[in-house]
């Protein structure tokens, strides 16, 4: 392996090379530090119910753990980032499979997991052609190898669910890991993570403040049009301002492009949220699991991220190119 | 066109700890892998170290639902009864294990669920209501149980009387129950021994019984327990440790 790849994959000493990384971390840590103060102040002015207070603290603590779990791999190196994304893909798929009942189809699940692990390898290897090829290949294996079971009853359902699971959690989410194949991936990945979470919070807050008309009441009764618009405005402003730092010196250091990026993150993020709401509604479930106390399943937290990852990846790639100086196929040595 | 039916995991809303203690537990892919690996390892171990032989293999059902019952004198017993079953149904076969022994310590509960696929039963509260969940799952899923109606390991190798709890689970139920007799497990690994000695072990499998016509009341439960006990004793070879106190009691 060339030193440049090693440095990107394991070079924790470069964690704070970019000012934008420090800026984003500062924002997150600041918010996390202020939250307890806000809870205490709110409690003082108008005492909360015990249950409500306990829930707020539990949520805050869960966030603390989540932030460490998300930030640590990104700072430590691209290898750890990719590993964390692959783990996230697997856990999200597990929740999806258990919620739909697909997990009882062990063979289908095994094929999806193999697909997700293969995506993880393609990402780590910086082998884009394999990364792209894995979508049709996994679909082919899901549809094709199932025939061996000689059990046509439920074939369409298990193949379709397997493909949807792989598309969302293997292929789409895999793009988040692929972002780490750029030399300056840290700030970009953090920007995506922070702005997607901000987007959720902004929609919630502006919905609470101004929301009257429902966005799509059958899918998610608590979402309002005002919330959606507020989220677009706040997220776009944030992405444009912080993006100026993150993409300094690249083709994206350009206001209109950054504003469009902000709109993409906000709109696609909200769509991802609604995708999961639709899935849950269809299944008649409230949460996808109980992985994170106070939040529900991991999917309930990361739903907005799933569709944002490929959207941001291809937008940035289109303008700026991606990891152009980085060696490709580091481990496989494939010539493509 | 009929709608697609989605069936979320029955244990979806349980935390990891609750899930281990629950009768609603359903294996995920990783656990299934562990069950399979464990089953393969156990088969090899029992064959090589204990020269396990199974007589009456043709009586073993190939598909759930069914219940295997046997005499109980060793921790090896549940592993022994699981060994000859097809690997394809490994996930659906549950060893019913005492809650106080296997499920109170977390580490032990993790091992019991991850490898043995054990379900907890409380020995203190074996009521019809508590057992109805077992009864329900047997037919709903369908699945299979490995069960020791003596309610604990015999300390001297002699069979203890079967408890009527087995009847609460099986009276008025169409599920076939297969009596088995385990010979040699007590000599290999009695209660209190950590590592098994190298002793030959033989499992004898008998023809299955059903208790659909037995009334689901106290008399029925006792009847089920008694008939199963008899069936297991009948499988024991003459002069084996089993036929002593229990057999005498049965004769009287």
Coordinates of C-alpha atoms in Angstrom, one line a residue, chain A residues 76-291:
Chain A
X76 CA -9.5 8.3 13.4
X77 CA -9.2 7.6 9.7
X78 CA -11.0 6.5 6.6
X79 CA -10.7 2.8 7.5
X80 CA -12.7 3.3 10.7
X81 CA -15.2 5.5 8.9
X82 CA -15.9 2.8 6.3
X83 CA -16.0 0.1 9.0
X84 CA -18.5 2.2 11.0
X85 CA -20.7 2.8 7.9
X86 CA -20.6 -1.0 7.0
X87 CA -21.7 -1.8 10.6
X88 CA -24.4 0.8 10.4
X89 CA -25.6 -0.8 7.1
X90 CA -25.7 -4.2 8.7
X91 CA -27.6 -3.0 11.8
X92 CA -30.1 -1.0 9.7
X93 CA -30.7 -4.0 7.5
X94 CA -31.2 -6.2 10.6
X95 CA -33.8 -3.8 11.9
X96 CA -35.5 -3.6 8.5
X97 CA -35.5 -7.4 8.1
X98 CA -36.9 -8.0 11.6
X99 CA -39.6 -5.4 11.1
X100 CA -40.7 -6.8 7.7
X101 CA -40.3 -10.4 8.7
X102 CA -37.7 -10.9 6.0
X103 CA -35.3 -12.2 8.6
X104 CA -37.1 -15.5 8.7
X105 CA -35.8 -16.0 5.1
X106 CA -32.3 -16.8 6.2
X107 CA -31.0 -17.4 2.7
X108 CA -32.3 -14.1 1.4
X109 CA -30.8 -12.3 4.4
X110 CA -27.5 -14.0 3.9
X111 CA -27.3 -12.8 0.3
X112 CA -28.1 -9.2 1.3
X113 CA -25.5 -9.4 4.0
X114 CA -22.9 -10.7 1.6
X115 CA -23.9 -7.8 -0.7
X116 CA -23.4 -5.3 2.1
X117 CA -20.0 -6.7 3.0
X118 CA -18.9 -6.7 -0.6
X119 CA -19.9 -3.0 -0.8
X120 CA -17.8 -2.5 2.3
X121 CA -14.9 -4.1 0.5
X122 CA -15.3 -2.1 -2.7
X123 CA -15.4 1.1 -0.6
X124 CA -12.3 0.2 1.3
X125 CA -10.5 -0.8 -1.8
X126 CA -11.5 2.4 -3.6
X127 CA -12.7 0.2 -6.5
X128 CA -15.5 2.3 -7.9
X129 CA -16.3 -0.1 -10.8
X130 CA -17.0 -2.9 -8.3
X131 CA -19.0 -0.5 -6.1
X132 CA -21.2 0.2 -9.1
X133 CA -21.3 -3.4 -10.3
X134 CA -22.4 -4.7 -6.9
X135 CA -25.9 -3.3 -7.3
X136 CA -26.9 -5.4 -10.4
X137 CA -24.8 -8.3 -9.2
X138 CA -26.6 -8.4 -5.8
X139 CA -30.0 -8.1 -7.5
X140 CA -29.0 -10.9 -9.8
X141 CA -27.9 -13.1 -7.0
X142 CA -31.0 -12.3 -4.9
X143 CA -33.3 -13.2 -7.8
X144 CA -31.2 -16.0 -9.2
X145 CA -29.9 -18.0 -6.3
X146 CA -33.4 -18.1 -4.6
X147 CA -34.5 -20.4 -7.4
X148 CA -32.4 -23.1 -5.9
X149 CA -34.7 -23.2 -2.9
X150 CA -37.4 -24.4 -5.2
X151 CA -40.1 -22.6 -3.2
X152 CA -42.0 -20.3 -5.4
X153 CA -44.5 -19.4 -2.7
X154 CA -43.5 -15.9 -1.5
X155 CA -40.7 -15.6 -4.1
X156 CA -41.6 -12.1 -5.3
X157 CA -42.0 -10.8 -1.8
X158 CA -38.7 -12.1 -0.4
X159 CA -36.7 -11.1 -3.5
X160 CA -38.3 -7.6 -3.6
X161 CA -37.8 -7.0 0.1
X162 CA -34.2 -8.2 -0.2
X163 CA -33.6 -5.8 -3.1
X164 CA -35.2 -2.9 -1.3
X165 CA -33.1 -3.7 1.8
X166 CA -29.9 -3.9 -0.2
X167 CA -30.7 -0.8 -2.2
X168 CA -31.3 1.3 0.9
X169 CA -28.8 0.1 3.4
X170 CA -26.1 -1.5 1.2
X171 CA -26.0 0.6 -1.9
X172 CA -27.3 4.0 -0.9
X173 CA -25.8 4.1 2.6
X174 CA -22.5 2.7 1.1
X175 CA -22.0 6.1 -0.6
X176 CA -21.4 7.6 2.8
X177 CA -18.5 5.3 3.3
X178 CA -17.3 6.0 -0.2
X179 CA -17.0 9.7 0.6
X180 CA -14.0 8.7 2.8
X181 CA -12.0 7.9 -0.3
X182 CA -11.3 11.6 -0.7
X183 CA -8.2 13.0 1.0
X184 CA -10.2 15.7 2.8
X185 CA -13.2 13.4 3.6
X186 CA -13.4 14.3 7.3
X187 CA -15.1 17.7 6.9
X188 CA -17.4 16.5 4.1
X189 CA -18.6 13.4 6.0
X190 CA -19.1 15.5 9.2
X191 CA -20.9 18.2 7.2
X192 CA -23.3 15.5 5.9
X193 CA -23.9 14.0 9.3
X194 CA -24.4 17.3 11.1
X195 CA -26.6 19.0 8.4
X196 CA -28.8 15.9 8.2
X197 CA -29.3 15.9 12.0
X198 CA -29.8 19.7 12.0
X199 CA -32.4 19.2 9.2
X200 CA -34.4 16.9 11.5
X201 CA -34.2 19.2 14.4
X202 CA -35.0 22.3 12.3
X203 CA -38.1 20.6 10.8
X204 CA -39.3 19.6 14.3
X205 CA -38.7 23.1 15.8
X206 CA -40.2 25.1 13.0
X207 CA -43.1 22.7 12.7
X208 CA -43.8 23.2 16.4
X209 CA -43.6 27.0 16.1
X210 CA -45.4 27.7 12.9
X211 CA -46.8 24.4 11.7
X212 CA -50.5 24.3 10.9
X213 CA -51.1 22.5 7.6
X214 CA -50.0 18.8 7.5
X215 CA -47.4 17.7 5.0
X216 CA -48.5 14.1 4.4
X217 CA -50.9 13.2 7.2
X218 CA -51.3 9.6 6.2
X219 CA -47.6 8.9 6.3
X220 CA -46.5 10.9 9.2
X221 CA -49.2 12.9 11.1
X222 CA -46.8 15.2 13.0
X223 CA -45.0 16.7 10.0
X224 CA -46.2 20.0 8.7
X225 CA -45.5 22.1 5.6
X226 CA -44.1 24.9 7.8
X227 CA -41.7 22.4 9.3
X228 CA -40.5 21.3 5.9
X229 CA -40.0 24.8 4.7
X230 CA -38.3 25.9 7.9
X231 CA -35.9 22.9 7.6
X232 CA -35.0 23.8 4.0
X233 CA -34.2 27.4 4.9
X234 CA -32.2 26.6 8.0
X235 CA -30.3 23.6 6.6
X236 CA -29.5 25.5 3.3
X237 CA -28.2 28.5 5.2
X238 CA -26.1 26.2 7.4
X239 CA -24.7 24.1 4.5
X240 CA -23.9 27.2 2.5
X241 CA -22.1 28.9 5.3
X242 CA -20.2 25.9 6.7
X243 CA -19.8 24.5 3.2
X244 CA -17.8 27.6 2.2
X245 CA -15.2 26.4 4.7
X246 CA -15.5 22.7 3.9
X247 CA -15.2 23.0 0.2
X248 CA -12.6 25.9 0.3
X249 CA -10.4 25.6 -2.7
X250 CA -12.6 23.2 -4.7
X251 CA -15.0 23.8 -7.5
X252 CA -17.8 23.9 -5.0
X253 CA -16.6 27.1 -3.4
X254 CA -19.3 28.9 -5.1
X255 CA -22.5 30.3 -3.4
X256 CA -25.2 29.0 -5.9
X257 CA -23.6 25.5 -5.9
X258 CA -23.5 25.4 -2.1
X259 CA -27.1 26.6 -1.8
X260 CA -28.3 23.9 -4.2
X261 CA -26.3 21.4 -2.1
X262 CA -28.1 22.6 1.0
X263 CA -31.5 22.2 -0.7
X264 CA -30.6 18.7 -1.8
X265 CA -29.5 17.7 1.7
X266 CA -32.7 19.1 3.2
X267 CA -35.2 17.9 0.7
X268 CA -33.7 14.4 0.3
X269 CA -33.2 14.1 4.0
X270 CA -36.8 14.8 4.6
X271 CA -37.7 12.3 1.9
X272 CA -35.6 9.7 3.6
X273 CA -37.4 10.4 6.8
X274 CA -40.8 9.9 5.1
X275 CA -39.5 6.7 3.4
X276 CA -39.0 5.2 6.8
X277 CA -42.3 6.6 8.0
X278 CA -44.1 4.9 5.1
X279 CA -42.4 1.6 5.8
X280 CA -43.4 1.8 9.5
X281 CA -46.9 2.8 8.6
X282 CA -47.3 0.0 6.2
X283 CA -46.1 -2.5 8.8
X284 CA -48.2 -0.8 11.6
X285 CA -45.1 -0.2 13.7
X286 CA -44.2 2.9 15.8
X287 CA -40.4 2.2 16.1
X288 CA -38.1 0.0 14.1
X289 CA -36.6 -1.5 17.3
X290 CA -35.1 -0.5 20.6
X291 CA -31.4 -0.1 19.8

